[in-house]
Amino acid sequence: MVLFWVCILAVSLLLYVLLDGFDLGVGLLYGLTREEARRHAMINAIAPIWDGNETWLVVTGVVLWGAFPIVYATLLSAFYLPLLLMLAGLILRGVAFEFRHSTERLRWVWDVSFAGGSLVAAFVQGAAVGALVQGLPISDGRYVGGELGWLSPFAVLCGVGLCVGYALLGACWLVRKCEADARDAAYRLIPSLSVGLLLFLLIVFGYALVENLRVVDLWLARPYLFLFPAIGTVAAITLAVSIRNRRDGPPFYMVALIFAAAFGTLAISFWPYMIPFSITIDDAAAPHTSLAFMFWGAGLFVFPLMLAYTAISLRVFRGKVGTATGHY
């Protein structure tokens, strides 16, 4: 039963990163765009599904709260401030998304809010991952780092890196969904964003070696983990070929595969820890009766329905979008 909820948590978190990742990426690119027609196309590309994508963040939180309460409490203690910043960014972004079409004179305010909220949310998520990889200050199962114990140069680097990754994912989504100028602009951005993401990965790997982070020892002890970077490399080559041949479909899937490979590398590197090198899965799990109770409701019915809803939404709103004012 514990392994079942670990899998549910992993799938929920990966779906959030991929789905909300591309619309946060579109929000980041939106801040770099000045042409109104292009902005309309970018909004329309994510309008039907952006709020449903964020549902997977709620699912992740609920699974942690119900199935792994110790991890939930520890992470909330460690990331209380960044979590508030992330939620504020997501709320501001959502409000701006709806309000920008209702005004002309103050539209610039909501445009800045939409891009700024996307930037804050993406950066905080990356910084949190970086803090976990580097290791949180935990003693006797309790977080002892204070309000800024999670903050470090490595966490900041990871925050910037995830912003670049989300922007690349968003650009590939725009290639898939848009036409004409919006698609061409996204095509022009993908090569530089890809190089930026590659540099970030190289810098992170070099930092881990120089600082002798404990995760490096796990990589060396588990050589099969290098299968994931190999998958990411093949995906990157396919991405380059698709961009060169101007094929609109494959780039998004290839970048999503790169994200999935990175996620798989981290997840298996830290096994069996849920909070690296401090709290294991067995230590964090709720009593079996609680896990079983959740299974008969959330596990057996709610989670499959959410998967079906997401798949149906993506299929219903497939195809290219226009540049009309307002959103669908």
C-alpha positions as a Markdown table, in Angstrom:
| # | Residue | x | y | z |
|---|---|---|---|---|
| 1 | Met | 0.0 | 0.0 | 0.0 |
| 2 | Val | 2.9 | 2.4 | 0.8 |
| 3 | Leu | 4.4 | 1.7 | -2.7 |
| 4 | Phe | 1.1 | 2.5 | -4.3 |
| 5 | Trp | 0.9 | 5.9 | -2.8 |
| 6 | Val | 4.5 | 6.6 | -3.6 |
| 7 | Cys | 3.7 | 5.9 | -7.2 |
| 8 | Ile | 0.6 | 8.1 | -7.1 |
| 9 | Leu | 2.7 | 10.9 | -5.6 |
| 10 | Ala | 5.3 | 10.5 | -8.3 |
| 11 | Val | 2.8 | 10.5 | -11.1 |
| 12 | Ser | 1.0 | 13.5 | -9.7 |
| 13 | Leu | 4.2 | 15.5 | -9.2 |
| 14 | Leu | 5.4 | 14.7 | -12.7 |
| 15 | Leu | 2.1 | 15.6 | -14.3 |
| 16 | Tyr | 2.1 | 18.9 | -12.5 |
| 17 | Val | 5.7 | 19.7 | -13.6 |
| 18 | Leu | 4.8 | 18.9 | -17.3 |
| 19 | Leu | 1.4 | 20.4 | -17.5 |
| 20 | Asp | 1.7 | 23.5 | -15.3 |
| 21 | Gly | 5.3 | 23.7 | -16.5 |
| 22 | Phe | 4.4 | 24.6 | -20.0 |
| 23 | Asp | 1.8 | 27.2 | -19.1 |
| 24 | Leu | 4.1 | 28.8 | -16.6 |
| 25 | Gly | 6.7 | 28.7 | -19.4 |
| 26 | Val | 4.2 | 30.5 | -21.7 |
| 27 | Gly | 3.7 | 33.1 | -18.9 |
| 28 | Leu | 7.5 | 33.6 | -18.8 |
| 29 | Leu | 7.7 | 34.1 | -22.5 |
| 30 | Tyr | 4.7 | 36.4 | -22.4 |
| 31 | Gly | 6.7 | 38.9 | -20.4 |
| 32 | Leu | 9.2 | 39.0 | -23.3 |
| 33 | Thr | 6.6 | 39.7 | -25.9 |
| 34 | Arg | 5.3 | 43.2 | -26.9 |
| 35 | Glu | 3.1 | 42.5 | -29.9 |
| 36 | Glu | -0.6 | 42.3 | -28.8 |
| 37 | Ala | -1.6 | 39.8 | -31.5 |
| 38 | Arg | 1.1 | 37.4 | -30.4 |
| 39 | Arg | 0.1 | 37.8 | -26.8 |
| 40 | His | -3.5 | 36.9 | -27.7 |
| 41 | Ala | -2.3 | 33.8 | -29.4 |
| 42 | Met | -0.2 | 32.8 | -26.3 |
| 43 | Ile | -3.1 | 33.3 | -24.0 |
| 44 | Asn | -5.4 | 31.3 | -26.2 |
| 45 | Ala | -2.9 | 28.5 | -26.4 |
| 46 | Ile | -3.3 | 27.8 | -22.6 |
| 47 | Ala | -6.7 | 29.3 | -21.8 |
| 48 | Pro | -8.8 | 26.1 | -21.9 |
| 49 | Ile | -6.5 | 24.0 | -19.7 |
| 50 | Trp | -4.3 | 26.1 | -17.5 |
| 51 | Asp | -6.5 | 25.9 | -14.4 |
| 52 | Gly | -6.9 | 22.2 | -14.7 |
| 53 | Asn | -3.2 | 21.8 | -14.9 |
| 54 | Glu | -2.8 | 23.4 | -11.5 |
| 55 | Thr | -5.1 | 20.8 | -10.0 |
| 56 | Trp | -2.2 | 18.4 | -9.9 |
| 57 | Leu | -0.4 | 20.6 | -7.5 |
| 58 | Val | -3.4 | 20.2 | -5.1 |
| 59 | Val | -3.3 | 16.5 | -5.7 |
| 60 | Thr | 0.4 | 16.4 | -4.7 |
| 61 | Gly | -0.3 | 18.3 | -1.5 |
| 62 | Val | -3.3 | 16.1 | -0.6 |
| 63 | Val | -1.3 | 12.9 | -1.1 |
| 64 | Leu | 1.5 | 14.2 | 1.0 |
| 65 | Trp | -0.9 | 15.3 | 3.8 |
| 66 | Gly | -2.8 | 12.1 | 3.9 |
| 67 | Ala | -0.2 | 9.4 | 3.0 |
| 68 | Phe | 3.0 | 11.0 | 4.2 |
| 69 | Pro | 2.1 | 13.5 | 7.0 |
| 70 | Ile | 5.7 | 13.7 | 8.4 |
| 71 | Val | 7.0 | 14.8 | 5.0 |
| 72 | Tyr | 4.1 | 17.2 | 4.6 |
| 73 | Ala | 4.8 | 18.8 | 8.0 |
| 74 | Thr | 8.6 | 18.9 | 7.4 |
| 75 | Leu | 8.4 | 20.5 | 4.0 |
| 76 | Leu | 5.8 | 23.0 | 5.1 |
| 77 | Ser | 8.1 | 24.0 | 8.0 |
| 78 | Ala | 11.1 | 24.3 | 5.7 |
| 79 | Phe | 9.4 | 26.0 | 2.7 |
| 80 | Tyr | 6.7 | 28.1 | 4.5 |
| 81 | Leu | 8.0 | 31.4 | 3.0 |
| 82 | Pro | 8.6 | 30.1 | -0.5 |
| 83 | Leu | 5.3 | 28.3 | -0.5 |
| 84 | Leu | 3.5 | 31.5 | 0.3 |
| 85 | Leu | 5.4 | 33.3 | -2.5 |
| 86 | Met | 4.5 | 30.5 | -4.9 |
| 87 | Leu | 0.8 | 30.6 | -4.0 |
| 88 | Ala | 0.8 | 34.4 | -4.3 |
| 89 | Gly | 2.4 | 34.2 | -7.7 |
| 90 | Leu | -0.1 | 31.6 | -8.9 |
| 91 | Ile | -3.1 | 33.6 | -7.5 |
| 92 | Leu | -1.8 | 36.8 | -9.1 |
| 93 | Arg | -1.2 | 35.0 | -12.3 |
| 94 | Gly | -4.8 | 33.6 | -12.4 |
| 95 | Val | -6.4 | 36.9 | -11.6 |
| 96 | Ala | -4.3 | 38.7 | -14.3 |
| 97 | Phe | -5.3 | 36.0 | -16.8 |
| 98 | Glu | -9.0 | 36.8 | -16.4 |
| 99 | Phe | -8.8 | 40.5 | -15.8 |
| 100 | Arg | -6.5 | 41.6 | -18.6 |
| 101 | His | -9.2 | 41.3 | -21.2 |
| 102 | Ser | -11.5 | 43.6 | -19.2 |
| 103 | Thr | -9.4 | 46.8 | -19.4 |
| 104 | Glu | -7.5 | 48.8 | -21.9 |
| 105 | Arg | -5.9 | 51.5 | -19.9 |
| 106 | Leu | -4.5 | 49.2 | -17.1 |
| 107 | Arg | -3.9 | 46.2 | -19.2 |
| 108 | Trp | -0.1 | 46.6 | -18.8 |
| 109 | Val | -0.6 | 46.1 | -15.0 |
| 110 | Trp | -2.2 | 42.7 | -15.6 |
| 111 | Asp | 0.3 | 41.8 | -18.2 |
| 112 | Val | 3.2 | 42.4 | -15.8 |
| 113 | Ser | 1.2 | 40.5 | -13.1 |
| 114 | Phe | 0.8 | 37.5 | -15.4 |
| 115 | Ala | 4.4 | 37.3 | -16.3 |
| 116 | Gly | 5.6 | 38.2 | -12.8 |
| 117 | Gly | 3.4 | 35.6 | -11.2 |
| 118 | Ser | 4.7 | 32.9 | -13.6 |
| 119 | Leu | 8.3 | 33.9 | -12.8 |
| 120 | Val | 7.9 | 33.8 | -9.1 |
| 121 | Ala | 6.1 | 30.4 | -9.1 |
| 122 | Ala | 8.6 | 28.8 | -11.5 |
| 123 | Phe | 11.6 | 30.2 | -9.6 |
| 124 | Val | 10.4 | 29.1 | -6.2 |
| 125 | Gln | 9.7 | 25.5 | -7.4 |
| 126 | Gly | 13.2 | 25.2 | -8.8 |
| 127 | Ala | 14.8 | 26.7 | -5.6 |
| 128 | Ala | 12.9 | 24.1 | -3.5 |
| 129 | Val | 14.1 | 21.2 | -5.6 |
| 130 | Gly | 17.7 | 22.6 | -5.3 |
| 131 | Ala | 17.4 | 22.9 | -1.6 |
| 132 | Leu | 16.2 | 19.2 | -1.4 |
| 133 | Val | 19.0 | 18.0 | -3.5 |
| 134 | Gln | 21.6 | 19.9 | -1.4 |
| 135 | Gly | 20.0 | 18.7 | 1.8 |
| 136 | Leu | 17.8 | 20.4 | 4.3 |
| 137 | Pro | 19.0 | 21.0 | 7.9 |
| 138 | Ile | 17.0 | 18.4 | 9.8 |
| 139 | Ser | 17.7 | 17.1 | 13.3 |
| 140 | Asp | 15.7 | 14.2 | 14.9 |
| 141 | Gly | 13.2 | 14.4 | 12.1 |
| 142 | Arg | 12.5 | 18.1 | 12.6 |
| 143 | Tyr | 13.5 | 21.0 | 10.3 |
| 144 | Val | 15.9 | 23.3 | 12.2 |
| 145 | Gly | 17.0 | 25.7 | 9.5 |
| 146 | Gly | 14.8 | 28.7 | 10.2 |
| 147 | Glu | 12.9 | 30.8 | 7.6 |
| 148 | Leu | 15.8 | 30.9 | 5.1 |
| 149 | Gly | 17.5 | 27.6 | 5.9 |
| 150 | Trp | 16.5 | 26.4 | 2.4 |
| 151 | Leu | 18.1 | 29.3 | 0.6 |
| 152 | Ser | 21.6 | 28.8 | -0.9 |
| 153 | Pro | 23.5 | 29.6 | -4.1 |
| 154 | Phe | 22.7 | 26.1 | -5.4 |
| 155 | Ala | 18.9 | 26.6 | -4.7 |
| 156 | Val | 19.0 | 30.0 | -6.5 |
| 157 | Leu | 20.8 | 28.3 | -9.5 |
| 158 | Cys | 18.2 | 25.6 | -9.6 |
| 159 | Gly | 15.4 | 28.2 | -9.5 |
| 160 | Val | 16.9 | 30.0 | -12.5 |
| 161 | Gly | 17.4 | 26.7 | -14.3 |
| 162 | Leu | 13.8 | 25.6 | -13.9 |
| 163 | Cys | 12.7 | 29.0 | -15.2 |
| 164 | Val | 14.8 | 28.3 | -18.4 |
| 165 | Gly | 13.4 | 24.7 | -18.6 |
| 166 | Tyr | 9.8 | 25.9 | -18.2 |
| 167 | Ala | 10.3 | 28.6 | -20.8 |
| 168 | Leu | 11.6 | 25.9 | -23.2 |
| 169 | Leu | 8.6 | 23.7 | -22.5 |
| 170 | Gly | 6.3 | 26.7 | -23.0 |
| 171 | Ala | 8.0 | 27.6 | -26.3 |
| 172 | Cys | 7.5 | 24.0 | -27.6 |
| 173 | Trp | 3.9 | 24.2 | -26.6 |
| 174 | Leu | 3.5 | 27.4 | -28.6 |
| 175 | Val | 5.0 | 25.7 | -31.6 |
| 176 | Arg | 2.5 | 22.9 | -31.2 |
| 177 | Lys | -0.5 | 25.2 | -30.7 |
| 178 | Cys | 0.1 | 28.4 | -32.6 |
| 179 | Glu | 0.5 | 29.5 | -36.2 |
| 180 | Ala | 2.2 | 32.3 | -38.1 |
| 181 | Asp | 4.1 | 34.9 | -36.1 |
| 182 | Ala | 3.6 | 33.3 | -32.6 |
| 183 | Arg | 4.8 | 30.0 | -33.8 |
| 184 | Asp | 7.8 | 31.5 | -35.7 |
| 185 | Ala | 8.8 | 33.5 | -32.6 |
| 186 | Ala | 8.7 | 30.3 | -30.5 |
| 187 | Tyr | 10.9 | 28.5 | -33.0 |
| 188 | Arg | 13.5 | 31.3 | -32.8 |
| 189 | Leu | 13.6 | 31.0 | -29.0 |
| 190 | Ile | 14.0 | 27.2 | -28.7 |
| 191 | Pro | 17.7 | 26.9 | -29.7 |
| 192 | Ser | 18.9 | 29.5 | -27.2 |
| 193 | Leu | 16.6 | 28.1 | -24.5 |
| 194 | Ser | 17.9 | 24.6 | -25.2 |
| 195 | Val | 21.5 | 25.8 | -24.9 |
| 196 | Gly | 20.7 | 27.6 | -21.7 |
| 197 | Leu | 19.1 | 24.4 | -20.2 |
| 198 | Leu | 22.1 | 22.3 | -21.3 |
| 199 | Leu | 24.5 | 24.8 | -19.6 |
| 200 | Phe | 22.4 | 24.7 | -16.5 |
| 201 | Leu | 22.6 | 20.9 | -16.3 |
| 202 | Leu | 26.4 | 21.0 | -16.8 |
| 203 | Ile | 26.8 | 23.6 | -14.1 |
| 204 | Val | 24.7 | 21.7 | -11.7 |
| 205 | Phe | 26.7 | 18.5 | -12.3 |
| 206 | Gly | 29.9 | 20.4 | -11.9 |
| 207 | Tyr | 28.7 | 22.0 | -8.7 |
| 208 | Ala | 27.7 | 18.6 | -7.3 |
| 209 | Leu | 31.2 | 17.3 | -8.0 |
| 210 | Val | 33.0 | 20.3 | -6.6 |
| 211 | Glu | 30.9 | 20.4 | -3.4 |
| 212 | Asn | 30.9 | 16.6 | -3.1 |
| 213 | Leu | 27.2 | 16.5 | -2.7 |
| 214 | Arg | 26.0 | 13.2 | -1.4 |
| 215 | Val | 23.8 | 12.6 | -4.4 |
| 216 | Val | 27.0 | 12.1 | -6.5 |
| 217 | Asp | 27.9 | 9.0 | -4.5 |
| 218 | Leu | 24.4 | 7.6 | -5.2 |
| 219 | Trp | 24.9 | 8.1 | -8.9 |
| 220 | Leu | 28.2 | 6.3 | -8.8 |
| 221 | Ala | 26.7 | 3.5 | -6.7 |
| 222 | Arg | 23.7 | 3.1 | -9.1 |
| 223 | Pro | 25.2 | 3.2 | -12.6 |
| 224 | Tyr | 21.8 | 2.2 | -14.1 |
| 225 | Leu | 20.7 | 5.7 | -13.4 |
| 226 | Phe | 22.8 | 6.9 | -16.4 |
| 227 | Leu | 20.0 | 5.3 | -18.5 |
| 228 | Phe | 17.9 | 8.4 | -17.9 |
| 229 | Pro | 20.5 | 10.9 | -19.1 |
| 230 | Ala | 20.9 | 8.6 | -22.2 |
| 231 | Ile | 17.1 | 8.9 | -22.8 |
| 232 | Gly | 17.4 | 12.7 | -22.3 |
| 233 | Thr | 20.2 | 12.8 | -24.9 |
| 234 | Val | 18.2 | 11.0 | -27.5 |
| 235 | Ala | 15.3 | 13.3 | -26.8 |
| 236 | Ala | 17.5 | 16.3 | -27.2 |
| 237 | Ile | 18.8 | 15.1 | -30.6 |
| 238 | Thr | 15.3 | 14.4 | -31.8 |
| 239 | Leu | 14.3 | 17.9 | -30.6 |
| 240 | Ala | 17.1 | 19.5 | -32.6 |
| 241 | Val | 16.1 | 17.5 | -35.8 |
| 242 | Ser | 12.5 | 18.4 | -35.3 |
| 243 | Ile | 13.3 | 22.1 | -35.0 |
| 244 | Arg | 15.5 | 22.1 | -38.0 |
| 245 | Asn | 12.8 | 20.4 | -40.1 |
| 246 | Arg | 10.1 | 22.7 | -38.6 |
| 247 | Arg | 7.9 | 19.8 | -37.4 |
| 248 | Asp | 5.4 | 21.3 | -34.9 |
| 249 | Gly | 4.4 | 18.2 | -33.0 |
| 250 | Pro | 7.6 | 16.4 | -31.7 |
| 251 | Pro | 9.4 | 19.3 | -29.9 |
| 252 | Phe | 6.9 | 19.4 | -27.0 |
| 253 | Tyr | 7.0 | 15.7 | -26.4 |
| 254 | Met | 10.8 | 15.6 | -26.6 |
| 255 | Val | 11.2 | 18.3 | -24.0 |
| 256 | Ala | 8.6 | 16.6 | -21.8 |
| 257 | Leu | 10.7 | 13.4 | -22.1 |
| 258 | Ile | 13.8 | 15.3 | -21.0 |
| 259 | Phe | 11.9 | 16.6 | -18.0 |
| 260 | Ala | 10.7 | 13.0 | -17.3 |
| 261 | Ala | 14.2 | 11.7 | -17.5 |
| 262 | Ala | 15.5 | 14.3 | -15.1 |
| 263 | Phe | 12.6 | 13.5 | -12.7 |
| 264 | Gly | 13.4 | 9.8 | -12.9 |
| 265 | Thr | 17.0 | 10.4 | -12.2 |
| 266 | Leu | 16.3 | 12.4 | -9.0 |
| 267 | Ala | 13.5 | 10.1 | -7.8 |
| 268 | Ile | 15.6 | 6.9 | -8.1 |
| 269 | Ser | 18.8 | 8.7 | -6.8 |
| 270 | Phe | 17.1 | 9.5 | -3.5 |
| 271 | Trp | 15.3 | 6.1 | -3.0 |
| 272 | Pro | 14.3 | 5.2 | -0.4 |
| 273 | Tyr | 14.3 | 8.7 | 1.0 |
| 274 | Met | 11.4 | 11.1 | 0.6 |
| 275 | Ile | 13.4 | 13.9 | 2.1 |
| 276 | Pro | 16.9 | 13.2 | 1.0 |
| 277 | Phe | 19.1 | 11.5 | 3.6 |
| 278 | Ser | 16.8 | 12.4 | 6.5 |
| 279 | Ile | 13.4 | 10.7 | 6.2 |
| 280 | Thr | 12.7 | 7.4 | 4.4 |
| 281 | Ile | 9.5 | 6.3 | 2.8 |
| 282 | Asp | 8.7 | 3.8 | 5.6 |
| 283 | Asp | 9.4 | 6.4 | 8.3 |
| 284 | Ala | 7.1 | 8.9 | 6.6 |
| 285 | Ala | 4.2 | 6.7 | 5.7 |
| 286 | Ala | 0.9 | 7.0 | 7.5 |
| 287 | Pro | -0.6 | 3.9 | 9.3 |
| 288 | His | -1.8 | 1.2 | 7.0 |
| 289 | Thr | -5.4 | 1.8 | 7.9 |
| 290 | Ser | -5.2 | 5.4 | 6.8 |
| 291 | Leu | -3.5 | 4.4 | 3.5 |
| 292 | Ala | -6.2 | 1.8 | 2.9 |
| 293 | Phe | -9.0 | 4.2 | 3.7 |
| 294 | Met | -7.6 | 6.7 | 1.2 |
| 295 | Phe | -7.2 | 4.0 | -1.4 |
| 296 | Trp | -10.9 | 3.1 | -1.6 |
| 297 | Gly | -11.8 | 6.8 | -2.3 |
| 298 | Ala | -9.0 | 8.9 | -3.7 |
| 299 | Gly | -6.9 | 6.0 | -5.1 |
| 300 | Leu | -9.6 | 3.9 | -6.7 |
| 301 | Phe | -12.0 | 6.6 | -8.0 |
| 302 | Val | -10.7 | 10.2 | -7.8 |
| 303 | Phe | -7.3 | 9.7 | -9.2 |
| 304 | Pro | -8.4 | 7.7 | -12.3 |
| 305 | Leu | -11.2 | 10.3 | -12.9 |
| 306 | Met | -8.6 | 13.1 | -12.8 |
| 307 | Leu | -6.4 | 11.3 | -15.3 |
| 308 | Ala | -9.4 | 10.8 | -17.6 |
| 309 | Tyr | -10.4 | 14.4 | -17.2 |
| 310 | Thr | -6.9 | 15.6 | -18.1 |
| 311 | Ala | -6.7 | 13.3 | -21.1 |
| 312 | Ile | -10.1 | 14.3 | -22.4 |
| 313 | Ser | -9.4 | 18.1 | -21.9 |
| 314 | Leu | -6.2 | 17.8 | -23.9 |
| 315 | Arg | -7.9 | 15.9 | -26.7 |
| 316 | Val | -11.0 | 18.2 | -26.9 |
| 317 | Phe | -8.8 | 21.3 | -27.1 |
| 318 | Arg | -6.2 | 19.9 | -29.5 |
| 319 | Gly | -5.3 | 21.7 | -32.6 |
| 320 | Lys | -4.1 | 25.2 | -33.4 |
| 321 | Val | -5.5 | 28.4 | -31.9 |
| 322 | Gly | -6.0 | 31.8 | -33.3 |
| 323 | Thr | -5.1 | 35.4 | -32.3 |
| 324 | Ala | -8.7 | 36.6 | -31.5 |
| 325 | Thr | -9.1 | 38.9 | -28.6 |
| 326 | Gly | -10.3 | 37.2 | -25.5 |
| 327 | His | -9.8 | 33.5 | -24.7 |
| 328 | Tyr | -11.8 | 30.3 | -25.2 |
